[in-house]
mmCIF file of C-alpha atoms in Angstrom:
data_model
loop_
_atom_site.group_PDB
_atom_site.id
_atom_site.type_symbol
_atom_site.label_atom_id
_atom_site.label_comp_id
_atom_site.label_asym_id
_atom_site.label_seq_id
_atom_site.Cartn_x
_atom_site.Cartn_y
_atom_site.Cartn_z
ATOM 1 C CA MET A 1 4.017 31.350 20.171
ATOM 2 C CA THR A 2 6.571 28.563 19.876
ATOM 3 C CA ILE A 3 6.491 26.191 16.928
ATOM 4 C CA THR A 4 8.146 22.793 17.238
ATOM 5 C CA SER A 5 9.888 21.836 14.006
ATOM 6 C CA PRO A 6 9.229 18.521 12.236
ATOM 7 C CA ASP A 7 12.925 17.681 12.661
ATOM 8 C CA ARG A 8 12.599 18.048 16.433
ATOM 9 C CA ILE A 9 9.560 15.743 16.437
ATOM 10 C CA GLU A 10 11.516 13.152 14.410
ATOM 11 C CA ARG A 11 14.502 13.373 16.782
ATOM 12 C CA LEU A 12 12.212 12.873 19.783
ATOM 13 C CA ILE A 13 10.548 9.882 18.120
ATOM 14 C CA LEU A 14 13.933 8.300 17.375
ATOM 15 C CA ASP A 15 15.051 8.974 20.952
ATOM 16 C CA GLN A 16 11.954 7.271 22.364
ATOM 17 C CA LEU A 17 12.190 4.328 19.965
ATOM 18 C CA SER A 18 15.874 3.807 20.763
ATOM 19 C CA ARG A 19 14.769 2.835 24.261
ATOM 20 C CA ARG A 20 12.020 0.351 23.293
ATOM 21 C CA GLU A 21 9.259 -0.599 20.858
ATOM 22 C CA MET A 22 6.177 1.575 21.202
ATOM 23 C CA ARG A 23 2.591 1.782 20.064
ATOM 24 C CA LEU A 24 1.292 5.097 18.782
ATOM 25 C CA LEU A 25 -0.547 6.104 21.969
ATOM 26 C CA ALA A 26 2.477 5.414 24.184
ATOM 27 C CA LEU A 27 4.658 7.336 21.741
ATOM 28 C CA LEU A 28 2.274 10.313 21.786
ATOM 29 C CA VAL A 29 2.215 10.382 25.588
ATOM 30 C CA SER A 30 5.998 10.197 25.880
ATOM 31 C CA LEU A 31 6.477 12.923 23.263
ATOM 32 C CA ARG A 32 3.911 15.167 24.951
ATOM 33 C CA ARG A 33 5.800 14.794 28.238
ATOM 34 C CA ALA A 34 9.156 15.470 26.585
ATOM 35 C CA LEU A 35 7.849 18.554 24.774
ATOM 36 C CA ASN A 36 6.073 19.990 27.818
ATOM 37 C CA GLY A 37 9.328 19.802 29.732
ATOM 38 C CA THR A 38 11.137 21.926 27.160
ATOM 39 C CA THR A 39 8.942 23.541 24.509
ATOM 40 C CA PRO A 40 5.154 23.253 24.649
ATOM 41 C CA PHE A 41 3.718 21.996 21.364
ATOM 42 C CA LYS A 42 1.151 24.158 19.619
ATOM 43 C CA GLY A 43 -1.234 22.317 17.313
ATOM 44 C CA ASP A 44 -2.234 18.711 16.701
ATOM 45 C CA LEU A 45 0.575 16.561 18.055
ATOM 46 C CA GLY A 46 -1.057 13.378 16.765
ATOM 47 C CA ARG A 47 -1.028 14.679 13.212
ATOM 48 C CA ALA A 48 2.597 15.838 13.535
ATOM 49 C CA VAL A 49 3.700 12.476 14.951
ATOM 50 C CA ASN A 50 1.861 10.530 12.228
ATOM 51 C CA ALA A 51 3.501 12.652 9.531
ATOM 52 C CA ALA A 52 6.936 12.213 11.128
ATOM 53 C CA LEU A 53 6.418 8.449 11.448
ATOM 54 C CA ARG A 54 5.431 8.219 7.762
ATOM 55 C CA ARG A 55 8.645 10.047 6.806
ATOM 56 C CA LEU A 56 10.773 7.857 9.072
ATOM 57 C CA ILE A 57 9.165 4.654 7.762
ATOM 58 C CA ALA A 58 9.620 5.795 4.144
ATOM 59 C CA SER A 59 13.293 6.547 4.821
ATOM 60 C CA GLY A 60 13.831 3.065 6.256
ATOM 61 C CA THR A 61 14.733 4.319 9.731
ATOM 62 C CA VAL A 62 11.638 3.052 11.549
ATOM 63 C CA GLN A 63 9.624 -0.117 11.054
ATOM 64 C CA ASP A 64 5.916 -0.572 11.708
ATOM 65 C CA THR A 65 5.020 -4.105 12.724
ATOM 66 C CA GLY A 66 1.276 -4.220 13.166
ATOM 67 C CA GLY A 67 1.052 -0.844 14.864
ATOM 68 C CA VAL A 68 4.189 -1.311 16.963
ATOM 69 C CA PHE A 69 6.976 1.057 15.978
ATOM 70 C CA SER A 70 10.664 0.339 16.421
ATOM 71 C CA LEU A 71 14.023 1.144 14.904
ATOM 72 C CA TRP A 72 15.349 -1.221 12.274
ATOM 73 C CA PRO A 73 18.056 -3.442 13.754
ATOM 74 C CA ARG A 74 21.556 -2.381 12.812
ATOM 75 C CA SER A 75 23.499 -4.838 10.742
#
């Protein structure tokens, strides 16, 4: 059984968000596709993505604007 680490989920989220703004469902679908291509995810991906997004928002890396997630603009 392969376990995907929270750090890997965060890196995949940041990779997807670096390309464009995304809503949660689109982010889940893109992460599921990315993980199935490399390492199948075991467990509740939605819960893992929500937890990773909370950490990234708390760290100031990601912004949530009415359910649309994006990276904070670089200054």
